[in-house]
PDB file of C-alpha atoms in Angstrom:
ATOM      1  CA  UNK S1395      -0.005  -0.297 -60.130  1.00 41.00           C
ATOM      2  CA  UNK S1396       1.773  -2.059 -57.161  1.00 42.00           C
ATOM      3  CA  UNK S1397       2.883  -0.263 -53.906  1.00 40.00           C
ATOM      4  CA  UNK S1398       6.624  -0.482 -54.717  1.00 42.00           C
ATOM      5  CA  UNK S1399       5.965   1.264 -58.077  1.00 42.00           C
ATOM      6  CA  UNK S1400       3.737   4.061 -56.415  1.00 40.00           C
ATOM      7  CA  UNK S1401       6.824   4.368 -53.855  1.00 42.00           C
ATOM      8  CA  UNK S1402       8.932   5.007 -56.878  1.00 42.00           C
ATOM      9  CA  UNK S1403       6.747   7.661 -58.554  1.00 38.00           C
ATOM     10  CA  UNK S1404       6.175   9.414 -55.476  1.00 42.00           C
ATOM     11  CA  UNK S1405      10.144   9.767 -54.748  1.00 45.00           C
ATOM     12  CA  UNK S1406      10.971  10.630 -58.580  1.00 42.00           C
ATOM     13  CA  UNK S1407       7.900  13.470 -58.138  1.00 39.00           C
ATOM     14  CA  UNK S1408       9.631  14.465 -54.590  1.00 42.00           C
ATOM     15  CA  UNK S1409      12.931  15.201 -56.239  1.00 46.00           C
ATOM     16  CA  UNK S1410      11.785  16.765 -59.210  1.00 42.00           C
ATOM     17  CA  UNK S1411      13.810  14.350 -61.966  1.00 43.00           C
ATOM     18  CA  UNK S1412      14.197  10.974 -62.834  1.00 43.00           C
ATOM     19  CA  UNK S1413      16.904   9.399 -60.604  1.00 42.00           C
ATOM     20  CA  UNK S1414      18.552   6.645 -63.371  1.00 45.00           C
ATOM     21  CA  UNK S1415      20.573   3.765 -62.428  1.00 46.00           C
ATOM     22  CA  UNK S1416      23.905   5.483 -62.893  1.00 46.00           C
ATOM     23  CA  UNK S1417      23.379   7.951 -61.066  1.00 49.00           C
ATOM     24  CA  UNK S1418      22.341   5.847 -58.115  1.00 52.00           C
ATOM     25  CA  UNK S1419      25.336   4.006 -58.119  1.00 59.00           C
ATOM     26  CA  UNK S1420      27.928   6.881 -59.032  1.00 78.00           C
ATOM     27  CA  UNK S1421      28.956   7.703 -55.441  1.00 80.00           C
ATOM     28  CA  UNK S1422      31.226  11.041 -54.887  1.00 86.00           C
ATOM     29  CA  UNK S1423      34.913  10.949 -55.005  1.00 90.00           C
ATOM     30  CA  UNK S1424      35.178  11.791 -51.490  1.00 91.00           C
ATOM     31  CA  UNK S1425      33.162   8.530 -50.437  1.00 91.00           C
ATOM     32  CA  UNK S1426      35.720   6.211 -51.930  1.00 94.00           C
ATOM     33  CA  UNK S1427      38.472   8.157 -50.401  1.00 95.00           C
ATOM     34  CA  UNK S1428      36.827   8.102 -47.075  1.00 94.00           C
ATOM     35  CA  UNK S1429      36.506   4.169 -47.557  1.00 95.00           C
ATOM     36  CA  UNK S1430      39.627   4.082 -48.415  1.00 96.00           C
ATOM     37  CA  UNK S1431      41.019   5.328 -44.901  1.00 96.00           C
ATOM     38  CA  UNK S1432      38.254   3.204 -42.858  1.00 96.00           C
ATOM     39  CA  UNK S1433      39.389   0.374 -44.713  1.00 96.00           C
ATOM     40  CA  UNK S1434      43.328   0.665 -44.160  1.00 97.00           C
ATOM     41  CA  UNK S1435      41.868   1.261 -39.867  1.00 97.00           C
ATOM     42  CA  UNK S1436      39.792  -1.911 -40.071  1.00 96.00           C
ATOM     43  CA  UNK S1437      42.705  -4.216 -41.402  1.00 97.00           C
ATOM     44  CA  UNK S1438      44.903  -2.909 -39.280  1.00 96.00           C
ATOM     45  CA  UNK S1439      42.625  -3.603 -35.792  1.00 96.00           C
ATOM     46  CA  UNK S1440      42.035  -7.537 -37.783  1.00 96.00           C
ATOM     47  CA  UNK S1441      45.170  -8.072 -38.437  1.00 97.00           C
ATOM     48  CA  UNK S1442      46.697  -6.641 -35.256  1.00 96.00           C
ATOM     49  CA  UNK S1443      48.890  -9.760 -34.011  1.00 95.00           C
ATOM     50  CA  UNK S1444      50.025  -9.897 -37.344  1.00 96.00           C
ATOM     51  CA  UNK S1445      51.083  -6.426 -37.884  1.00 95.00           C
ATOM     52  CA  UNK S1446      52.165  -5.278 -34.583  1.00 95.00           C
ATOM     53  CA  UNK S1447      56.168  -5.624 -34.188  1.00 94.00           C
ATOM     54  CA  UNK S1448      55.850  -6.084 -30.553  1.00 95.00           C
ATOM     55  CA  UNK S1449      53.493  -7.544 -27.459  1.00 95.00           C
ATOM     56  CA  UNK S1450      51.516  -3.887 -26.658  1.00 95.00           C
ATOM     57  CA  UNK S1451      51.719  -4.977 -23.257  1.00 94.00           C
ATOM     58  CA  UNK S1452      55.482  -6.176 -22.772  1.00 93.00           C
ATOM     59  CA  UNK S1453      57.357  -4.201 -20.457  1.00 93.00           C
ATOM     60  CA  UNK S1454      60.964  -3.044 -20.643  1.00 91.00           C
ATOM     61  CA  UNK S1455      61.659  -0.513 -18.363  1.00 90.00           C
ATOM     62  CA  UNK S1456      65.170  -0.054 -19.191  1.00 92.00           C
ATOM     63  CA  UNK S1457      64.217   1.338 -22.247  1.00 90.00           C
ATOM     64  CA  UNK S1458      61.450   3.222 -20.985  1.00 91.00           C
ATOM     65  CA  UNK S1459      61.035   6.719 -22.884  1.00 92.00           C
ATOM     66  CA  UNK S1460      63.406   5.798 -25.890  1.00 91.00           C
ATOM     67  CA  UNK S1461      63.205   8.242 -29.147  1.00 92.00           C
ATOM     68  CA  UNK S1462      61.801   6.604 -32.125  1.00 93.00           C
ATOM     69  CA  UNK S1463      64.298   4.015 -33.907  1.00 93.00           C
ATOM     70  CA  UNK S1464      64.340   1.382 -36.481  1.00 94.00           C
ATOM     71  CA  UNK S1465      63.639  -0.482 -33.488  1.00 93.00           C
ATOM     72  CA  UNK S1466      60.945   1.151 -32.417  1.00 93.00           C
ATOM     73  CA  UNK S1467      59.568   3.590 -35.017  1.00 95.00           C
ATOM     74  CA  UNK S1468      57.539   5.270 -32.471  1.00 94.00           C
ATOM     75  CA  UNK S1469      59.452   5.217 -29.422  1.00 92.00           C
ATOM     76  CA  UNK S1470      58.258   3.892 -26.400  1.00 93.00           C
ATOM     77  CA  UNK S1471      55.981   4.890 -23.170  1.00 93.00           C
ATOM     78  CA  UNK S1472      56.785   5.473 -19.908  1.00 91.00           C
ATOM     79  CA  UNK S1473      56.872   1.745 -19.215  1.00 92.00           C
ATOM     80  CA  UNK S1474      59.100   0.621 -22.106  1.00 94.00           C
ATOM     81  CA  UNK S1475      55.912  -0.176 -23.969  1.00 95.00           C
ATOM     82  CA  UNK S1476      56.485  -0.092 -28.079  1.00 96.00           C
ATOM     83  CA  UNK S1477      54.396   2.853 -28.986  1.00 96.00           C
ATOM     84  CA  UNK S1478      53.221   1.287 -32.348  1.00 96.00           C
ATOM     85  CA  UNK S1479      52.336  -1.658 -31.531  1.00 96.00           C
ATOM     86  CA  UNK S1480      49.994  -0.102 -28.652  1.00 96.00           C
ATOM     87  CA  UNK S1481      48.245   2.165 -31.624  1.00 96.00           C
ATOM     88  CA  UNK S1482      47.838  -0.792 -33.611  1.00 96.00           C
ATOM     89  CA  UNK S1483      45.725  -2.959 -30.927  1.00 96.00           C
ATOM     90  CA  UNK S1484      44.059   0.253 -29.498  1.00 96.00           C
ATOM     91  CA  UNK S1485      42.215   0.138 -33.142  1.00 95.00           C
ATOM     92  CA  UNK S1486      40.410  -2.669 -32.071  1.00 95.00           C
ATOM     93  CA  UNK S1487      39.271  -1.236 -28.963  1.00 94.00           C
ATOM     94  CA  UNK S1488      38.530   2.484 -30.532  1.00 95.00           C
ATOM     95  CA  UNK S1489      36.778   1.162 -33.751  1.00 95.00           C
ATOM     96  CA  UNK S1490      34.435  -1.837 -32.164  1.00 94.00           C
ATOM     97  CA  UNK S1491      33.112   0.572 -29.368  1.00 94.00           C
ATOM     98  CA  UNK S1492      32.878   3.445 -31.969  1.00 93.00           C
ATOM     99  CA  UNK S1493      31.055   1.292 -34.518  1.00 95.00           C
ATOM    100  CA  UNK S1494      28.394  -0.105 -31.863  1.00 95.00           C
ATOM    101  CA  UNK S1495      28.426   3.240 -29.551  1.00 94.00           C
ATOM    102  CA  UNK S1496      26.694   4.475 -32.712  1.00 94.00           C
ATOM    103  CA  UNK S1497      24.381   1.523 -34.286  1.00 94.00           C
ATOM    104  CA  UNK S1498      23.305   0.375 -31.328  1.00 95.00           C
ATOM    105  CA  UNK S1499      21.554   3.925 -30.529  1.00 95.00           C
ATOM    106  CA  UNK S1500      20.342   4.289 -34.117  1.00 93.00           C
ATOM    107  CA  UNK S1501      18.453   1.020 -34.396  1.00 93.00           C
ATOM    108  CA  UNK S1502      16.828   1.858 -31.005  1.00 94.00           C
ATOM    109  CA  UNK S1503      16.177   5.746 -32.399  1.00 93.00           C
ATOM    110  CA  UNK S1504      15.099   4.256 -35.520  1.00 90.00           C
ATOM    111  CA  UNK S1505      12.276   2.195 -33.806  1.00 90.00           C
ATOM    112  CA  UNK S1506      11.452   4.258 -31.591  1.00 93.00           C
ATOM    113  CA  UNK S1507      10.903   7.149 -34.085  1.00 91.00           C
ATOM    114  CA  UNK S1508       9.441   4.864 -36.377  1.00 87.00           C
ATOM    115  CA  UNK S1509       6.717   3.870 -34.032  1.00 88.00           C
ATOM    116  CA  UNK S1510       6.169   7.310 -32.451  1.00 90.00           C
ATOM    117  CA  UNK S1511       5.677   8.580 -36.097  1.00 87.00           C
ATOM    118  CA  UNK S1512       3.329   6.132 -37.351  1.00 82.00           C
ATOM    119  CA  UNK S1513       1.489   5.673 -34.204  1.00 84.00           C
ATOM    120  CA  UNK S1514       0.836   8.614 -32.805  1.00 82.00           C
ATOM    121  CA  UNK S1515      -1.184   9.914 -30.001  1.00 87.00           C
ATOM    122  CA  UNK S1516       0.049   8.881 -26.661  1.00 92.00           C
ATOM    123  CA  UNK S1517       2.647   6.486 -28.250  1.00 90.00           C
ATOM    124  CA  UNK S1518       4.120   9.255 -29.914  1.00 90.00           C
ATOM    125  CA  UNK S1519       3.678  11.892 -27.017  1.00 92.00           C
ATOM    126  CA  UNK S1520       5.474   9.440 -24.530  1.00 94.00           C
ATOM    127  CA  UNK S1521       8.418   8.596 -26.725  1.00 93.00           C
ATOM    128  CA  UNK S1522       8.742  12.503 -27.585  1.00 93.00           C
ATOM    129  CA  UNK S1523       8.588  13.626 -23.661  1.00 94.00           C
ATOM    130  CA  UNK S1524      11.419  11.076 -22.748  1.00 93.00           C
ATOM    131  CA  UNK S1525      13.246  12.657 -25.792  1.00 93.00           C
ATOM    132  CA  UNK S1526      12.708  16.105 -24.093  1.00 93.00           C
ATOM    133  CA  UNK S1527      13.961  15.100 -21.289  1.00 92.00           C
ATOM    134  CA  UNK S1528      16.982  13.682 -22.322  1.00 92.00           C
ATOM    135  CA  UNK S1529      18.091  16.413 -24.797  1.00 90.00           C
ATOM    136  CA  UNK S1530      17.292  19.140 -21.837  1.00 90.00           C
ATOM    137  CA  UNK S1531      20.720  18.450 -20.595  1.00 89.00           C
ATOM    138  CA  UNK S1532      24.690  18.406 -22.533  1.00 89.00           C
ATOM    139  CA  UNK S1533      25.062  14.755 -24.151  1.00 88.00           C
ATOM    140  CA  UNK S1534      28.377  14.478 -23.001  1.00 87.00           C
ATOM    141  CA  UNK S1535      27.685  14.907 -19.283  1.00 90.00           C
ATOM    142  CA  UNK S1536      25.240  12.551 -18.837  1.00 92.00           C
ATOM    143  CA  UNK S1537      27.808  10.153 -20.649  1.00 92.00           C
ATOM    144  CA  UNK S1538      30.380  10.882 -17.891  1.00 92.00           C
ATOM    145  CA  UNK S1539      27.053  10.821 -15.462  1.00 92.00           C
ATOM    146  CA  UNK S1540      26.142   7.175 -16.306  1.00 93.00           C
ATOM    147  CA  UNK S1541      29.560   6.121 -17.291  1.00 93.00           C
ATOM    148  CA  UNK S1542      30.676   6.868 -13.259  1.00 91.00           C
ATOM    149  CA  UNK S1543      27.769   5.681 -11.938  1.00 93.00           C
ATOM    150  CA  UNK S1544      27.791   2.232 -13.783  1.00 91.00           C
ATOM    151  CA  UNK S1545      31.882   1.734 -13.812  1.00 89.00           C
ATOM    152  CA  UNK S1546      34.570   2.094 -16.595  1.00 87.00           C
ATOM    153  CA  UNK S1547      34.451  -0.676 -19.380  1.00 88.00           C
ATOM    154  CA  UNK S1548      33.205  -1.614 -22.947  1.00 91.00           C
ATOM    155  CA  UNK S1549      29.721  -2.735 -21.465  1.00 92.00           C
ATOM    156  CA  UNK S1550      28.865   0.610 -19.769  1.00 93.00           C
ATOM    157  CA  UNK S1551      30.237   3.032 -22.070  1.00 94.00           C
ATOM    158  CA  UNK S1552      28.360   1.316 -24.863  1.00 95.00           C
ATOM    159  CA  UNK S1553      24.805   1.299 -22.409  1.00 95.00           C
ATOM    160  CA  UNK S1554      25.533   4.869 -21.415  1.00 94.00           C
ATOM    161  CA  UNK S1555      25.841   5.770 -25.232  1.00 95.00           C
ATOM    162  CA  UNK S1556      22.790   4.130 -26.123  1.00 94.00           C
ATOM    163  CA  UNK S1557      20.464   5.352 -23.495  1.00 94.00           C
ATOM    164  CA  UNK S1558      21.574   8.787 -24.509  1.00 93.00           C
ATOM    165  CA  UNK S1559      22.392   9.121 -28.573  1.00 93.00           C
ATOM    166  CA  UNK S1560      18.842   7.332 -29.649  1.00 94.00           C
ATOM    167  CA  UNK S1561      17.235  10.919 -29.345  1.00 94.00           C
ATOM    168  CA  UNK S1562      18.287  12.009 -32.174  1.00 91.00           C
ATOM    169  CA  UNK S1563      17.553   9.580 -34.573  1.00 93.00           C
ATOM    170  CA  UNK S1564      14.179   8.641 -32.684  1.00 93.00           C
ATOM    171  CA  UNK S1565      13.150  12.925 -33.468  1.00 93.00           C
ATOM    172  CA  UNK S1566      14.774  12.261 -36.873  1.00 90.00           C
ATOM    173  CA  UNK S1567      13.077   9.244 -37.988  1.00 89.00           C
ATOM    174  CA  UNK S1568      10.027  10.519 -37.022  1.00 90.00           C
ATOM    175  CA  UNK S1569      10.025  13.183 -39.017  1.00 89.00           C
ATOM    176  CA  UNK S1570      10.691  11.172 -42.021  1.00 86.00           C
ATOM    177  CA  UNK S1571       7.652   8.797 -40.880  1.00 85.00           C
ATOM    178  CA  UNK S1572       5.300  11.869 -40.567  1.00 85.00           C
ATOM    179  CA  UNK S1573       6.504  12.506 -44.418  1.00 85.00           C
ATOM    180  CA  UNK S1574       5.829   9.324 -45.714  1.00 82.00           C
ATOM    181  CA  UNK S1575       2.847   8.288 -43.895  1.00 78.00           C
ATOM    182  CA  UNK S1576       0.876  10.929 -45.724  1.00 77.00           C
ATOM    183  CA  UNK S1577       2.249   9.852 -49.330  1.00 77.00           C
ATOM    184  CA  UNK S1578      -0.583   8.253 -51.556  1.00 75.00           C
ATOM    185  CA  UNK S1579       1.287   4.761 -52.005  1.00 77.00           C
ATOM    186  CA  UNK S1580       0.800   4.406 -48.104  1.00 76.00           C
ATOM    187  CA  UNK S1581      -2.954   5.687 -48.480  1.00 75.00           C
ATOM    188  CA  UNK S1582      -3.557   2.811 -50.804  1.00 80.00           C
ATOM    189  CA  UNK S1583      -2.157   0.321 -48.680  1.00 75.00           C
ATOM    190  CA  UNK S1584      -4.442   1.424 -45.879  1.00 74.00           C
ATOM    191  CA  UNK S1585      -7.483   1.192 -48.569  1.00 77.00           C
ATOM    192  CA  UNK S1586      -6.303  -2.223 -49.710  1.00 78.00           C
ATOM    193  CA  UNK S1587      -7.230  -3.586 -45.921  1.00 75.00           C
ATOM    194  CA  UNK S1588      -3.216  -4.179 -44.956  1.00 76.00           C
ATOM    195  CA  UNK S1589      -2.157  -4.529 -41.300  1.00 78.00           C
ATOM    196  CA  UNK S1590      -1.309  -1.479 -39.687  1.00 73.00           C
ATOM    197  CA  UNK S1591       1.962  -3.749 -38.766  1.00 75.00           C
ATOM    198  CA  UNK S1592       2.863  -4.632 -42.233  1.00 78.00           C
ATOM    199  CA  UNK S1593       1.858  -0.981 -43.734  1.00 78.00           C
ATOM    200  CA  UNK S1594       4.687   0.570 -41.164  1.00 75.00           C
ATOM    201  CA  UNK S1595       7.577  -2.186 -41.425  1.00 76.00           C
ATOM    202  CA  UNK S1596       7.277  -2.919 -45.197  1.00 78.00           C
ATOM    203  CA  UNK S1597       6.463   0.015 -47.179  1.00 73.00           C
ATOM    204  CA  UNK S1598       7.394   3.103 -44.468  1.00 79.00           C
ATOM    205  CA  UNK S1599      10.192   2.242 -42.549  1.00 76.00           C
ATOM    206  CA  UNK S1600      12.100   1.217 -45.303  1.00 79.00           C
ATOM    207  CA  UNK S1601      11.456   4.482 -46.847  1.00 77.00           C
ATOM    208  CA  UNK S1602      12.183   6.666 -43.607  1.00 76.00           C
ATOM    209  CA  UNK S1603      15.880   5.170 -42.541  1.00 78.00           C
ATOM    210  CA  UNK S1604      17.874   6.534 -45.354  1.00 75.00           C
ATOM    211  CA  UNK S1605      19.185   9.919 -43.385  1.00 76.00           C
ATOM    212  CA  UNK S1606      19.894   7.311 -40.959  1.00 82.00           C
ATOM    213  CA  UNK S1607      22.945   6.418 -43.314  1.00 79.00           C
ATOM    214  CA  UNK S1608      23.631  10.075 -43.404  1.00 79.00           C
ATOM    215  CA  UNK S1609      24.117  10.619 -39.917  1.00 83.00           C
ATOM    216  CA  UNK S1610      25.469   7.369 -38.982  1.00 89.00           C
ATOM    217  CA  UNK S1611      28.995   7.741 -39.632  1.00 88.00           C
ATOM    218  CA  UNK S1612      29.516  11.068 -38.105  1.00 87.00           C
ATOM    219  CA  UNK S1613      28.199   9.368 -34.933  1.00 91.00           C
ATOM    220  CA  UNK S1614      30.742   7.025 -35.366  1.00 92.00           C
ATOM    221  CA  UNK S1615      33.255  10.006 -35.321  1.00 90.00           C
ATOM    222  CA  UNK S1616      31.426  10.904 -32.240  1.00 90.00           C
ATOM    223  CA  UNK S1617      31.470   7.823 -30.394  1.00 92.00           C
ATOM    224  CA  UNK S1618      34.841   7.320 -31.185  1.00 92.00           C
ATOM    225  CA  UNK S1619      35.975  10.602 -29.653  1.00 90.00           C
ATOM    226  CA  UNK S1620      33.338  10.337 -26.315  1.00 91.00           C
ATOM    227  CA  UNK S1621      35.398   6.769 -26.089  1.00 92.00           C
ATOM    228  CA  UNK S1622      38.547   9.258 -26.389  1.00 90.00           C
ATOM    229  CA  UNK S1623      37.704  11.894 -23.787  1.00 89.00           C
ATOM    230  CA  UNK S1624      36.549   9.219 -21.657  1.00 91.00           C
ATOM    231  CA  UNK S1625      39.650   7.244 -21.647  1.00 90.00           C
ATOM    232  CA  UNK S1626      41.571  10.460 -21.381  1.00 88.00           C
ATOM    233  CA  UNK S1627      39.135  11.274 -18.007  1.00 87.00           C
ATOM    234  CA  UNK S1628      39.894   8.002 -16.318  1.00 87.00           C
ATOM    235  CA  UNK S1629      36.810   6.668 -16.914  1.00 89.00           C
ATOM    236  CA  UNK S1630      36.732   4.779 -20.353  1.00 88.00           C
ATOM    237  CA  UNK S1631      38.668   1.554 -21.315  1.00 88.00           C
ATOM    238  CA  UNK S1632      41.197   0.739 -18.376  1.00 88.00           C
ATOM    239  CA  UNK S1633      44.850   0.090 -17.692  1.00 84.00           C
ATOM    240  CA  UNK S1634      46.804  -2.057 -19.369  1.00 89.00           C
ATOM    241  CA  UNK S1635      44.312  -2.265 -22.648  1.00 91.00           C
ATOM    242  CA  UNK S1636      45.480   0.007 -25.163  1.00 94.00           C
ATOM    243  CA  UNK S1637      43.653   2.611 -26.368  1.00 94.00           C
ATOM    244  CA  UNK S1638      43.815   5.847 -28.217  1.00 94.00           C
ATOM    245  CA  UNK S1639      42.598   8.491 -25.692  1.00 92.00           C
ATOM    246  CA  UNK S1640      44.253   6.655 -22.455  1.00 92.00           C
ATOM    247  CA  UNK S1641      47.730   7.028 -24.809  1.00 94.00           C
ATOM    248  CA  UNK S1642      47.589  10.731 -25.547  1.00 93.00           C
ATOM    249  CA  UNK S1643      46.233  10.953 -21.494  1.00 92.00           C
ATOM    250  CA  UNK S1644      49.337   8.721 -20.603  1.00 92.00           C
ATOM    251  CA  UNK S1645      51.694  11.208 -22.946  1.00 92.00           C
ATOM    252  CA  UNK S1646      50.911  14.273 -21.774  1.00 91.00           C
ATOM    253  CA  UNK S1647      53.062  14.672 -18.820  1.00 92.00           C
ATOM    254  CA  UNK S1648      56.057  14.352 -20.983  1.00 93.00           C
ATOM    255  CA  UNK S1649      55.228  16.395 -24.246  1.00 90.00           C
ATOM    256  CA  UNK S1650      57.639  19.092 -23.755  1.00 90.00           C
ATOM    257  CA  UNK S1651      60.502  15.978 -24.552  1.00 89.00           C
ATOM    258  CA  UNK S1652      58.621  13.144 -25.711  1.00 91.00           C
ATOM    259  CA  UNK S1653      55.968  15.102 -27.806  1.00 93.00           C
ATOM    260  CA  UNK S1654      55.196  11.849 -30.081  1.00 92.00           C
ATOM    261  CA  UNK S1655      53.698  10.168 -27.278  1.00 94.00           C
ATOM    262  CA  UNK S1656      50.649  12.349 -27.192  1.00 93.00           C
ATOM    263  CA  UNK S1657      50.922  14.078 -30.858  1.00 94.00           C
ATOM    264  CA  UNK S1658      50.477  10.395 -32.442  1.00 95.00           C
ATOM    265  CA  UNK S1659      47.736   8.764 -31.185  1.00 95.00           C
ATOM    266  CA  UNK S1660      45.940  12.006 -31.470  1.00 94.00           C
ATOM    267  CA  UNK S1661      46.563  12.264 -34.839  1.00 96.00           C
ATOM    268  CA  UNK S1662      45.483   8.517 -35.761  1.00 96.00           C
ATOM    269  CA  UNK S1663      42.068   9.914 -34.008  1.00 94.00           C
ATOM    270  CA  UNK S1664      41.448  12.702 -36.313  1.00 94.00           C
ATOM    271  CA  UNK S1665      42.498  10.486 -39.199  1.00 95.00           C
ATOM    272  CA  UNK S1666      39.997   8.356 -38.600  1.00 95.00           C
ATOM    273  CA  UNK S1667      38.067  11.375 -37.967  1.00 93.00           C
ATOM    274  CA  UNK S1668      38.487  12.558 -41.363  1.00 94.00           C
ATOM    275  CA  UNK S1669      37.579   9.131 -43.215  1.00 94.00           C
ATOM    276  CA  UNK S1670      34.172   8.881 -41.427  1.00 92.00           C
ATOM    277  CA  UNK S1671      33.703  12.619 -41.867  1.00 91.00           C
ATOM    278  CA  UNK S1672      34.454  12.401 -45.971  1.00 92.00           C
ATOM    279  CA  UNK S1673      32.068   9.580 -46.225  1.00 91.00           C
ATOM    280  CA  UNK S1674      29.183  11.041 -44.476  1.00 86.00           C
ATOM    281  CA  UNK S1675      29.819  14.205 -46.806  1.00 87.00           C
ATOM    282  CA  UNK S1676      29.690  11.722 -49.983  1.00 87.00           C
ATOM    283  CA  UNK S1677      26.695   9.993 -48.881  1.00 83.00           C
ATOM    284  CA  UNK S1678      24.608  12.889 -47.812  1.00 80.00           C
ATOM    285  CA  UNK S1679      25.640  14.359 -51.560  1.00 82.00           C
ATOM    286  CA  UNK S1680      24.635  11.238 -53.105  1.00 79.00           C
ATOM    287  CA  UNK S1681      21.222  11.294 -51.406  1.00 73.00           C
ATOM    288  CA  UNK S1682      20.658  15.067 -52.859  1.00 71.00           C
ATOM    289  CA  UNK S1683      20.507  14.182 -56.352  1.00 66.00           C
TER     290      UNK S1683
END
C-alpha cells in the first residue's frame, strides 16, 4: 500500500465515513454567494479606469459637497472629488493590501508552524517563545506601534502585518503537524528510510494546511479593516490615493448634511466584509463533512 493511499485511509478512519467525490466537490450555498460578492469587488478594482465615470483625483472645487445626481450618483467630497469614482479605485488599494496583509503572514505561520511541529525540541521551543511574546500584547497596537515607527504606506503596513498575524497560523499549523506526525502513513515513511526533509514537505505539510483555508479569508476581512482603521488614524495609505477608511475619515466632519460621504464607503467595507465572512463559513462547513 503506498503512502498517499495510507493518507487516505487514515483521514476516511478520522472522520468516521467515506468522504465520496460528490461530496468533496458540493461546496455550501453560502460559498458561491460569498464568491459571488468577491468576484463583483475584484472586477471592479481591474477594471477601475474602465468603470469609473470620473478621474478619482480631479478637483472641482466649485462643486465641492454637491448631493448625489445623475451626474454624480454619489455626490462629491470636500474637494469636488466624484465620490464613486474614488470607491471604485480605493478597491484596488483595500483588496491588494487585504489579500497580501493576510497570505503573506500565513505562508510565514505556515512554515514556521510546520517546522516547529515536526522538529521539535529547541526548534519548536524558540519559534513558540517568540509566539508568546508576540501574542502577550493587543494585535492591533503593535500594528499602529510598527506602522508609526516604520512610516505610512503599502510596504510598512503589509511588514507590520506580517511580523505580527503569523502567530496564529504558526500555533495553528503546529497543532495540525503534532496530529499528523503521529499517523501510521508518516510512521512508515520514517521506516521506509525517507529524508526527514521529504517526510515533512511531501506527505505532512500538505496534510496540515487545510484550516489554513479556513482561516484565511476571515484574515482577509481583518486585514482589510486594520488597513481601514489605519487609514482612518492617519497612518495607513496617504493623501490623495483613495481609499476606503481615509473616505469615511475624510466624511465624518460633515455627516450631519452630507451623511453619504461616510455611510458609503463604510458600507462597501462591510460588504466586502460579508462575502469573505460567507465563504469562510462555507469552507469551514465543507471541511466538517
Amino acid at each position: 500500500m503506498s503512502i498517499e493511499s495510507a493518507a487516505a485511509i487514515a483521514a476516511a478512519a478520522t472522520t468516521g465515513h467515506e468522504i465520496t467525490g460528490v461530496e468533496r466537490v458540493r461546496m455550501p450555498r453560502r460559498v458561491w454567494v460569498g464568491a459571488a460578492i468577491v468576484t463583483a469587488y475584484v472586477l471592479f478594482a481591474v477594471f477601475a479606469p474602465l468603470i469609473a465615470p470620473f478621474d478619482p483625483l480631479e478637483q472641482d472645487v466649485v462643486n465641492a459637497l454637491a448631493s448625489p445626481s445623475w451626474v454624480h450618483w454619489l455626490g462629491t467630497d470636500e474637494l469636488g472629488r466624484d465620490v464613486l469614482s474614488r470607491l471604485i479605485f480605493a478597491s484596488r488599494v483595500d483588496l491588494l493590501v487585504g489579500f497580501l496583509g493576510a497570505v503573506l503572514p500565513a505562508v510565514v505561520g505556515t512554515v514556521l508552524g510546520a517546522v516547529a511541529g515536526f522538529r521539535g525540541g529547541w526548534v519548536d521551543g524558540a519559534i513558540m517563545r517568540v509566539s508568546d511574546v508576540v501574542q502577550a500584547f493587543p494585535t492591533y497596537i503593535l500594528i499602529i506601534a510598527l506602522v508609526f515607527v516604520l512610516g505610512p504606506g503599502v510596504t510598512s503596513i503589509l511588514v507590520a502585518f506580517t511580523l505580527i498575524a503569523w502567530v496564529a497560523y504558526a500555533r495553528l499549523i503546529r497543532t495540525e503537524v503534532l496530529r499528523v506526525r503521529s499517523l501510521d502513513y508518516v510512521a512508515a515513511a520514517r521506516a521506509s528510510g525517507l529524508p526527514t526533509r521529504r517526510i515533512l514537505w511531501r506527505h505532512v505539510f500538505p496534510n496540515s494546511v487545510g484550516q489554513t483555508l479556513v482561516y484565511l479569508p476571515s484574515d482577509i476581512v481583518g486585514a482589510t479593516l486594520g488597513l481601514a482603521a489605519l487609514s482612518f488614524l492617519g497612518l495607513g495609505i496617504q493623501a490623495p490615493t483613495p481609499e476606503w477608511g481615509a473616505m469615511i475619515a475624510a466624511g465624518q466632519p460633515y455627516i450631519r448634511e452630507q451623511w453619504w460621504l461616510s455611510t458609503v464607503p463604510g458600507l462597501v467595507v462591510v460588504g466586502f466584509g460579508l462575502g469573505l465572512s460567507l465563504i469562510g463559513e462555507g469552507i469551514e462547513e465543507w471541511t466538517r463533512k
